[in-house]
Tab-separated table of C-alpha atoms in Angstrom:
chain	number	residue	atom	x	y	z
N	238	UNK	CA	0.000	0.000	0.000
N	239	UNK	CA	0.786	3.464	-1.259
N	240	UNK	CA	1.645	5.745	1.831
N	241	UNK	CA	0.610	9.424	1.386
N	242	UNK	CA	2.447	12.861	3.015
N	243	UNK	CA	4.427	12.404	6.354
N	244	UNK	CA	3.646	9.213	6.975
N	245	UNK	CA	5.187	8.053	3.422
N	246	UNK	CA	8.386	10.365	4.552
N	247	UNK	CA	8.639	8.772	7.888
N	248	UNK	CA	8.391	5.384	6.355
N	249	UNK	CA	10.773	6.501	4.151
N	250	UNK	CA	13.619	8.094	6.221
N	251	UNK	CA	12.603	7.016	9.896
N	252	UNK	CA	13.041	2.701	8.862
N	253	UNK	CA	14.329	1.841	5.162
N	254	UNK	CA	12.714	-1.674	5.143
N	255	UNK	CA	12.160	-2.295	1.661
N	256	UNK	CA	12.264	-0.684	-2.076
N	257	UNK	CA	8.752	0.049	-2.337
N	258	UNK	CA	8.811	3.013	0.232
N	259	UNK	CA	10.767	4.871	-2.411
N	260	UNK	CA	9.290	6.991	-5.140
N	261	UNK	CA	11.463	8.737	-8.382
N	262	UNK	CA	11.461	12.420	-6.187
N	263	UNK	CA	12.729	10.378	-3.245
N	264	UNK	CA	15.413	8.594	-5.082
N	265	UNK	CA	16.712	11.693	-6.507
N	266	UNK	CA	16.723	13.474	-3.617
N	267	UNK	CA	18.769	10.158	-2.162
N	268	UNK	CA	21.261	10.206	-4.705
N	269	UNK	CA	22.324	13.754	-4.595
N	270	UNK	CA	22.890	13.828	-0.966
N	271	UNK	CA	24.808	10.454	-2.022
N	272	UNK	CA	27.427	12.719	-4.842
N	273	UNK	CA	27.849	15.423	-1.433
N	274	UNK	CA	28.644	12.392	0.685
N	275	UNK	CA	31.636	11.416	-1.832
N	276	UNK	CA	33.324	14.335	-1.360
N	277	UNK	CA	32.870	14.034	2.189
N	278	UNK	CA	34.414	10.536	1.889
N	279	UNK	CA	36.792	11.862	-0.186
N	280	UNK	CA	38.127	14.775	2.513
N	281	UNK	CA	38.073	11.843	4.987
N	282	UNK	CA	34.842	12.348	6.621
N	283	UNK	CA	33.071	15.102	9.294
N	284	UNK	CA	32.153	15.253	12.830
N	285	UNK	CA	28.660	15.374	12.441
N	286	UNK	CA	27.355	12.912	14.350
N	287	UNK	CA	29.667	12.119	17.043
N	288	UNK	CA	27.010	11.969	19.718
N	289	UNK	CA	25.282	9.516	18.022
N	290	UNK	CA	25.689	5.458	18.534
N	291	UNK	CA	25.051	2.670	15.217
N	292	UNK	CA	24.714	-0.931	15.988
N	293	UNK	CA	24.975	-3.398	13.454
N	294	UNK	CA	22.954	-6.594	14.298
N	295	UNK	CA	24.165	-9.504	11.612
N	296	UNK	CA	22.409	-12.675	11.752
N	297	UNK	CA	23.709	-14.109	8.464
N	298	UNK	CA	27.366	-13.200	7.261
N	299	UNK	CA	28.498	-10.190	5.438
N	300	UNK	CA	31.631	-8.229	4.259
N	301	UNK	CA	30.667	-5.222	1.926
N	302	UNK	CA	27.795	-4.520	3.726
N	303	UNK	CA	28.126	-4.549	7.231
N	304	UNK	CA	32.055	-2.557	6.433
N	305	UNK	CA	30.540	-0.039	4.358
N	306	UNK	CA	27.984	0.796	7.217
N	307	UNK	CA	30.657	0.708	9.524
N	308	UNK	CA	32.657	2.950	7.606
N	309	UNK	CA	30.065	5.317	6.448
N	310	UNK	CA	28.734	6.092	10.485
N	311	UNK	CA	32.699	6.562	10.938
N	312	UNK	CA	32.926	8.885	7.932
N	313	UNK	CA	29.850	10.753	9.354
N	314	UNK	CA	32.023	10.945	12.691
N	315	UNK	CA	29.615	8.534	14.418
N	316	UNK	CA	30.402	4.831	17.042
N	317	UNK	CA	29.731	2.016	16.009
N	318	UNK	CA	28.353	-1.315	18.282
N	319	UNK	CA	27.556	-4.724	16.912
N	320	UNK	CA	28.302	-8.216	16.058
N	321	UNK	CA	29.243	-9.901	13.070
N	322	UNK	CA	27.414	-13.301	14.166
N	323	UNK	CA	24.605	-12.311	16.024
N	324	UNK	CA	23.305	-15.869	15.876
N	325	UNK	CA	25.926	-16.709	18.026
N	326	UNK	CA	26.911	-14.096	19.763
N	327	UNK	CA	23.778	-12.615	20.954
N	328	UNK	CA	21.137	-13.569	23.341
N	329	UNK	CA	19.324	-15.007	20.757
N	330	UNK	CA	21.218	-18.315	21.319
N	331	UNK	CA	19.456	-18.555	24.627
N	332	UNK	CA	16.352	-18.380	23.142
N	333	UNK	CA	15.582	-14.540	23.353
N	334	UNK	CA	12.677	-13.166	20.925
N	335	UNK	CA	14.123	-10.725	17.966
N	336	UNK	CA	11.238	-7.926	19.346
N	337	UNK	CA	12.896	-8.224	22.817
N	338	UNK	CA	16.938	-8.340	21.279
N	339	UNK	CA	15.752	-4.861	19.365
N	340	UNK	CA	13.949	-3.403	22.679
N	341	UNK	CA	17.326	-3.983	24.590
N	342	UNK	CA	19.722	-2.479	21.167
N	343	UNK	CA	17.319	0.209	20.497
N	344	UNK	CA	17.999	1.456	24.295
N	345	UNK	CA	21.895	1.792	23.406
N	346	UNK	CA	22.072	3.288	20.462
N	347	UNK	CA	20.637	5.940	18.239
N	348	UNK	CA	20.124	3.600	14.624
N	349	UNK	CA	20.029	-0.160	14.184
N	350	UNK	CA	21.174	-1.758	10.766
N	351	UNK	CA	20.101	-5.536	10.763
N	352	UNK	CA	20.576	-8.320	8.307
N	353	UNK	CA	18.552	-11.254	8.835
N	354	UNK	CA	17.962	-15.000	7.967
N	355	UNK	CA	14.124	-14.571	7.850
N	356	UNK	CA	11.682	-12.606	5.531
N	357	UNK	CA	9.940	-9.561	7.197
N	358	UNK	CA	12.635	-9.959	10.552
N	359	UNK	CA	13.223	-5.874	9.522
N	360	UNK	CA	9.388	-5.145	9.379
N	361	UNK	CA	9.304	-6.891	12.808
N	362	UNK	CA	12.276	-5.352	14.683
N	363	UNK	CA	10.641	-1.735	13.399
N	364	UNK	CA	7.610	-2.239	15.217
N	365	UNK	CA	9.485	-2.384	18.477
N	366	UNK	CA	12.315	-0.440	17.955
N	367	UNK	CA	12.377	3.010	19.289
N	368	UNK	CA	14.949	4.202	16.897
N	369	UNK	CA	15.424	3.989	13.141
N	370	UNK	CA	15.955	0.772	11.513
N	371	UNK	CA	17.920	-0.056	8.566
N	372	UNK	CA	16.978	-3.386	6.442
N	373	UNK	CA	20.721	-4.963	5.353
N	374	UNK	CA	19.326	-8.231	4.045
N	375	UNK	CA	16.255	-10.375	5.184
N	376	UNK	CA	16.117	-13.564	3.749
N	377	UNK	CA	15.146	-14.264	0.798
N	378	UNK	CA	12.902	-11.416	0.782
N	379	UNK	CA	14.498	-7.633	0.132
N	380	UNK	CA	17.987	-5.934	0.398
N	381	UNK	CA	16.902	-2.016	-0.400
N	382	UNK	CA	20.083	-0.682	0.295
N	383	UNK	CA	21.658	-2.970	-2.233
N	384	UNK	CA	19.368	-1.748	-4.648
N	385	UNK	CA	19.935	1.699	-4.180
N	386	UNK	CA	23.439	1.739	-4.050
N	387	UNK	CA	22.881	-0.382	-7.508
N	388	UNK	CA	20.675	1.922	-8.784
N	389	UNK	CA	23.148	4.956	-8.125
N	390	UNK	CA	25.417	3.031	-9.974
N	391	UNK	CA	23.617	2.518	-13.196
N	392	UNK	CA	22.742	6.568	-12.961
N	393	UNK	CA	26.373	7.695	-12.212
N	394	UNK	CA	27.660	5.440	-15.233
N	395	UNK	CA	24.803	6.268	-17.762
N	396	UNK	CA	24.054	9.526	-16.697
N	397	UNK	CA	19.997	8.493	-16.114
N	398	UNK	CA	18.110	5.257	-16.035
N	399	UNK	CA	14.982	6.094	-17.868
N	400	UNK	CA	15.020	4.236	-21.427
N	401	UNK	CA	17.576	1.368	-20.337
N	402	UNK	CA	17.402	-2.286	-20.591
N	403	UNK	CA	18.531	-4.276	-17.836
N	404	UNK	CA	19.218	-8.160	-17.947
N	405	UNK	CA	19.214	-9.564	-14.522
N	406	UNK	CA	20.816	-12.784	-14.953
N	407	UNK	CA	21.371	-16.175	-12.195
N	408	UNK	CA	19.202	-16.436	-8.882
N	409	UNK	CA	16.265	-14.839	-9.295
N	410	UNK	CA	13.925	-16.578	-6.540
N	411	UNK	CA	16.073	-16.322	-3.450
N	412	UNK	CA	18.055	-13.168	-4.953
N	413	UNK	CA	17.018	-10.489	-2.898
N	414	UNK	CA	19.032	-8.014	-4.930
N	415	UNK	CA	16.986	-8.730	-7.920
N	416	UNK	CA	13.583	-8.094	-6.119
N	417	UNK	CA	14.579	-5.070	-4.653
N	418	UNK	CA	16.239	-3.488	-7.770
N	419	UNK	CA	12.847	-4.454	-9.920
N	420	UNK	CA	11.012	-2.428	-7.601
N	421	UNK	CA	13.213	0.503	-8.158
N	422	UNK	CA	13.146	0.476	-11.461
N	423	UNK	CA	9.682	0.836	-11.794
N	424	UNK	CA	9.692	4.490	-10.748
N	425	UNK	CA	11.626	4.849	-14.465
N	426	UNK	CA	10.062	5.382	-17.907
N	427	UNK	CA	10.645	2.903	-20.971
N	428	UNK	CA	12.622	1.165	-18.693
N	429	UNK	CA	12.486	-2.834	-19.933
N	430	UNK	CA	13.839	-5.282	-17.518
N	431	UNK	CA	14.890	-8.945	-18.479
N	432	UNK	CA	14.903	-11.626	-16.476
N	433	UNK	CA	17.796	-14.881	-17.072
N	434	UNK	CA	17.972	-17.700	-15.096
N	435	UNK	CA	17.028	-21.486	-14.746
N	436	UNK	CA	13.787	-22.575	-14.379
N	437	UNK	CA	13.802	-23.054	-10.590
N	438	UNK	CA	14.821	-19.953	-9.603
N	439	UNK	CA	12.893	-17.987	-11.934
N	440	UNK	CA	11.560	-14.489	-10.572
N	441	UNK	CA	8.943	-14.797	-7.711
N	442	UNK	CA	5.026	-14.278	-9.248
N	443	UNK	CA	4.472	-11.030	-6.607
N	444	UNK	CA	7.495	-9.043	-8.244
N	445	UNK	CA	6.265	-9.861	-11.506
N	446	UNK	CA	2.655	-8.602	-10.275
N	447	UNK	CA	3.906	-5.532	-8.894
N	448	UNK	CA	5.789	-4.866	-11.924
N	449	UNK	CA	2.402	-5.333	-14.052
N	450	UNK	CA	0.567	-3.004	-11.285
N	451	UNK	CA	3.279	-0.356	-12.067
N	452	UNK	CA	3.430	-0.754	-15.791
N	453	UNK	CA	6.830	-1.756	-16.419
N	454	UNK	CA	7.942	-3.666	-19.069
N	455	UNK	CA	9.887	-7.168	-18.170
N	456	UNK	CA	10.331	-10.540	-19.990
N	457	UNK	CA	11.360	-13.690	-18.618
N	458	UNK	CA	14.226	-15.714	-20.841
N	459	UNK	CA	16.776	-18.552	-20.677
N	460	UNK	CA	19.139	-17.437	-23.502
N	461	UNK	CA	21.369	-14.813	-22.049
N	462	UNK	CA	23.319	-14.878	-25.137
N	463	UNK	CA	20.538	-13.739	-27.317
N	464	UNK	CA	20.624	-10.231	-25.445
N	465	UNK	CA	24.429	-9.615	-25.519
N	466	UNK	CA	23.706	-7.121	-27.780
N	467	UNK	CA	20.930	-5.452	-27.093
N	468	UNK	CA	21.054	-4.913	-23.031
N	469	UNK	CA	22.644	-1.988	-21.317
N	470	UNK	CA	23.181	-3.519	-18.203
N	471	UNK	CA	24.310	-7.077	-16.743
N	472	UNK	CA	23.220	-7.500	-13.627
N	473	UNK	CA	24.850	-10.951	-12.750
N	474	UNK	CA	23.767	-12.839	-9.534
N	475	UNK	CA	25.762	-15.275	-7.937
N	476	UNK	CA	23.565	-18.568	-7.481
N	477	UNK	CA	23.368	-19.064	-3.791
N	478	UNK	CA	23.843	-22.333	-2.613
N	479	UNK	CA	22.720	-21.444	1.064
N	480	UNK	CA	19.224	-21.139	0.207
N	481	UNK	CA	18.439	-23.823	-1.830
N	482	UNK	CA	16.554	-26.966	-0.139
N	483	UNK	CA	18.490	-29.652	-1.511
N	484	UNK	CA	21.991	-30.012	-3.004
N	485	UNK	CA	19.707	-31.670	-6.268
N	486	UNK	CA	17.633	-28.249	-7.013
N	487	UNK	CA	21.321	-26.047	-6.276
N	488	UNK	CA	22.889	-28.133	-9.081
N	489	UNK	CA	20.180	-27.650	-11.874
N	490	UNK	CA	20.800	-24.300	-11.574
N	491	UNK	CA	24.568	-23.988	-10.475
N	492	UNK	CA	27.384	-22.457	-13.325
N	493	UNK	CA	24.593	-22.156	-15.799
N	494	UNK	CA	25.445	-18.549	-17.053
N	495	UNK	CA	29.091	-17.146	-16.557
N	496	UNK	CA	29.728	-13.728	-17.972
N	497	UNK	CA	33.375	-14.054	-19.856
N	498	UNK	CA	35.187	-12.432	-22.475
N	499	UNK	CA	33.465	-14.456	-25.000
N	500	UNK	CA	30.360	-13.145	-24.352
N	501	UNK	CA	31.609	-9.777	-23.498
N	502	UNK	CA	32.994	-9.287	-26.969
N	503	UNK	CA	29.365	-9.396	-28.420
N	504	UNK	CA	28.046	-6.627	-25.933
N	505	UNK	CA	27.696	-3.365	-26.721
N	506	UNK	CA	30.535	-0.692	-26.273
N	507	UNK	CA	29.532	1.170	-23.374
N	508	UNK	CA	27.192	-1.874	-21.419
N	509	UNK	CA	27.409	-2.592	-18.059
N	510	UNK	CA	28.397	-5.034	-16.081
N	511	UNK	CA	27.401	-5.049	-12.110
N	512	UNK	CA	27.073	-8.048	-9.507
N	513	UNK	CA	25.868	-7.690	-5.645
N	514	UNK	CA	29.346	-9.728	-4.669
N	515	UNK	CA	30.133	-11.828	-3.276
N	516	UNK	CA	30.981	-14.333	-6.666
N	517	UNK	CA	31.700	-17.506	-7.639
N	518	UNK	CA	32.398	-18.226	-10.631
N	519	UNK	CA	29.848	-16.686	-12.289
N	520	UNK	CA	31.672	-13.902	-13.609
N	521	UNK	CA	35.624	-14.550	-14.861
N	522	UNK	CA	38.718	-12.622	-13.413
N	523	UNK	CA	39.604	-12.070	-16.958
N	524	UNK	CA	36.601	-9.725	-17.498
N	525	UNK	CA	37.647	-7.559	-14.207
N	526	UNK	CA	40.380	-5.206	-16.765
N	527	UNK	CA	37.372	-4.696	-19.121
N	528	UNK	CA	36.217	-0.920	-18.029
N	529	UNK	CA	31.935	-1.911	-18.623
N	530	UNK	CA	33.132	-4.434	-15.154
N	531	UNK	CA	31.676	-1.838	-12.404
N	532	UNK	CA	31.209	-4.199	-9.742
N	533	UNK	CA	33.960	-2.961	-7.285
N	534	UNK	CA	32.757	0.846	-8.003
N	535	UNK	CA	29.386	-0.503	-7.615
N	536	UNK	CA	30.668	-1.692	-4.196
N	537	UNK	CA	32.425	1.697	-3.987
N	538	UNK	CA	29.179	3.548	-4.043
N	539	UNK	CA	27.766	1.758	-1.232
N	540	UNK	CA	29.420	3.802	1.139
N	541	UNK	CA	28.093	7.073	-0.186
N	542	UNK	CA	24.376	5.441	-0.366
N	543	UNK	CA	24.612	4.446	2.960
N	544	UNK	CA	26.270	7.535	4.440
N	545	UNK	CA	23.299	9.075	2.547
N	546	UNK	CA	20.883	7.542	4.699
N	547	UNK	CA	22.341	7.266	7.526
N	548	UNK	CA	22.021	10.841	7.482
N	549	UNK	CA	18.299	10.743	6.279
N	550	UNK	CA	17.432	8.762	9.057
N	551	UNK	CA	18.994	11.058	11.373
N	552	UNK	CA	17.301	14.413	10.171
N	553	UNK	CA	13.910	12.577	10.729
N	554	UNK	CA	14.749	10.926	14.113
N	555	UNK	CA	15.387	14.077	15.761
């Protein structure tokens, strides 16, 4: 459901729980505070926060995002709490609810950022949490900051998004990056999204229906080859053995599209070629020199994102 005036803005800036909370003006508005916050970065940060306390709650492991949180409330002259294993290193291991683990955090510090194993775990901790939460990962379900930081990407390297065709390629079911990006994109015009991948881990049914409520255009394919040369952007998804309920159903899908230089040589000059990270396999070290391979600036401009909402968050907690 479509949230109207303050409360959309609270939604918004108080909690970022999912992609759908974001409209075009919203994005925009995100994005330019993200090109300030890269100069900030780039000057080796401010004190403008350093009353205020981030703890980062990680139930399932992370590098890139969990560091470039850590580092962005550092370059914002923030602390920083947390745990890298919260499933073992939190009271949850004696059998403490999540509501109650987010009533105790919430009392220590001024912003929570949690990634979870479960769908909707961020939707839950909000409802208890008396400061702003931050949705790093939940599931299968969403990863919004992921997105944006993706989306930033594409519109930093193209210059706009509106028009573009984007392939998203690999795990599609449990590839929360995917979902999260689709719903994103259908703030843009013309924009025409296809979706690669094997047959059981094709996109979900309820981000193909909100596509469809939102008008954008998508397809569904299993010849990635047969786009080389017409998509603008590669958005390559490693297939993620951790999710998948049998070793059987992980190997139908497993090593079945690999971007390398043989297929980079039939796509166009200026395409683009991102990936969430971590990978394995699915894209080869030899493609890393070609200059369409943006997936370490892609991780680059996580920081700024997050800085950027960190921030945002901030201005509408106080």
């Amino acid at each position: 459901m479509r949230l109207e005036g303050n409360e959309r803005a609270m939604s918004m800036l108080y909690h970022v729980l999912g992609a759908k909370q974001f409209d075009r003006e919203q994005l925009e508005q995100l994005f330019g505070s993200a090109k300030e916050m890269e100069q900030v970065a780039v000057h080796g940060g401010v004190q403008r926060y350093p009353n205020k306390i981030m703890s980062t709650l990680f139930f399932e492991a992370s590098t890139r995002t969990r560091f470039s949180f850590e580092s962005a409330m550092h370059r914002l002259g923030g602390r920083v709490i947390g745990t890298e294993n919260a499933s073992q290193f939190s009271s949850t291991i004696k059998g403490e609810t999540l509501e109650d683990t987010i009533r105790i955090i919430a009392g220590y510090s001024d912003l929570i950022v949690m990634r979870h194993t479960e769908i909707g775990a961020a939707k839950r901790a909000a409802a208890v949490s008396g400061v702003p939460v931050i949705n790093a990962g939940d599931g299968s379900g969403e990863h919004p900051t992921q997105a944006l930081l993706d989306l930033y990407t594409i519109q930093k390297e193209f210059g706009g998004i509106d028009g573009l065709h984007i392939a998203m390629i690999g795990d599609l079911t449990y590839g929360r990056t995917v979902h999260s990006l689709s719903y994103l994109l259908a703030n843009y015009r013309d924009v025409r999204i296809s979706f690669v991948s094997p047959d059981n881990v094709r996109i979900p049914s309820y981000v193909k229906q909100y596509l469809d409520e939102k008008g954008a255009a998508y397809e569904e394919s299993a010849d990635l080859g047969s786009l080389a040369g017409t998509a603008d952007v590669f958005y390559q998804t490693r297939i993620q053995k951790e999710r998948f309920p049998s070793l059987e159903e992980y190997g139908k899908a497993e090593g079945k599209y690999i971007i390398d230089r043989k297929l980079t040589d039939t796509m166009k000059r200026n395409a683009l070629i991102l990936h969430p990270l971590p990978r394995a396999g699915e894209i080869h070290p030899e493609v890393d020199d070609d200059p369409r391979a943006a997936y370490f600036r892609q991780a680059q401009n996580g920081l700024y994102i997050r800085m950027a909402l960190i921030e945002k968050c901030f201005e509408v907690a106080q």
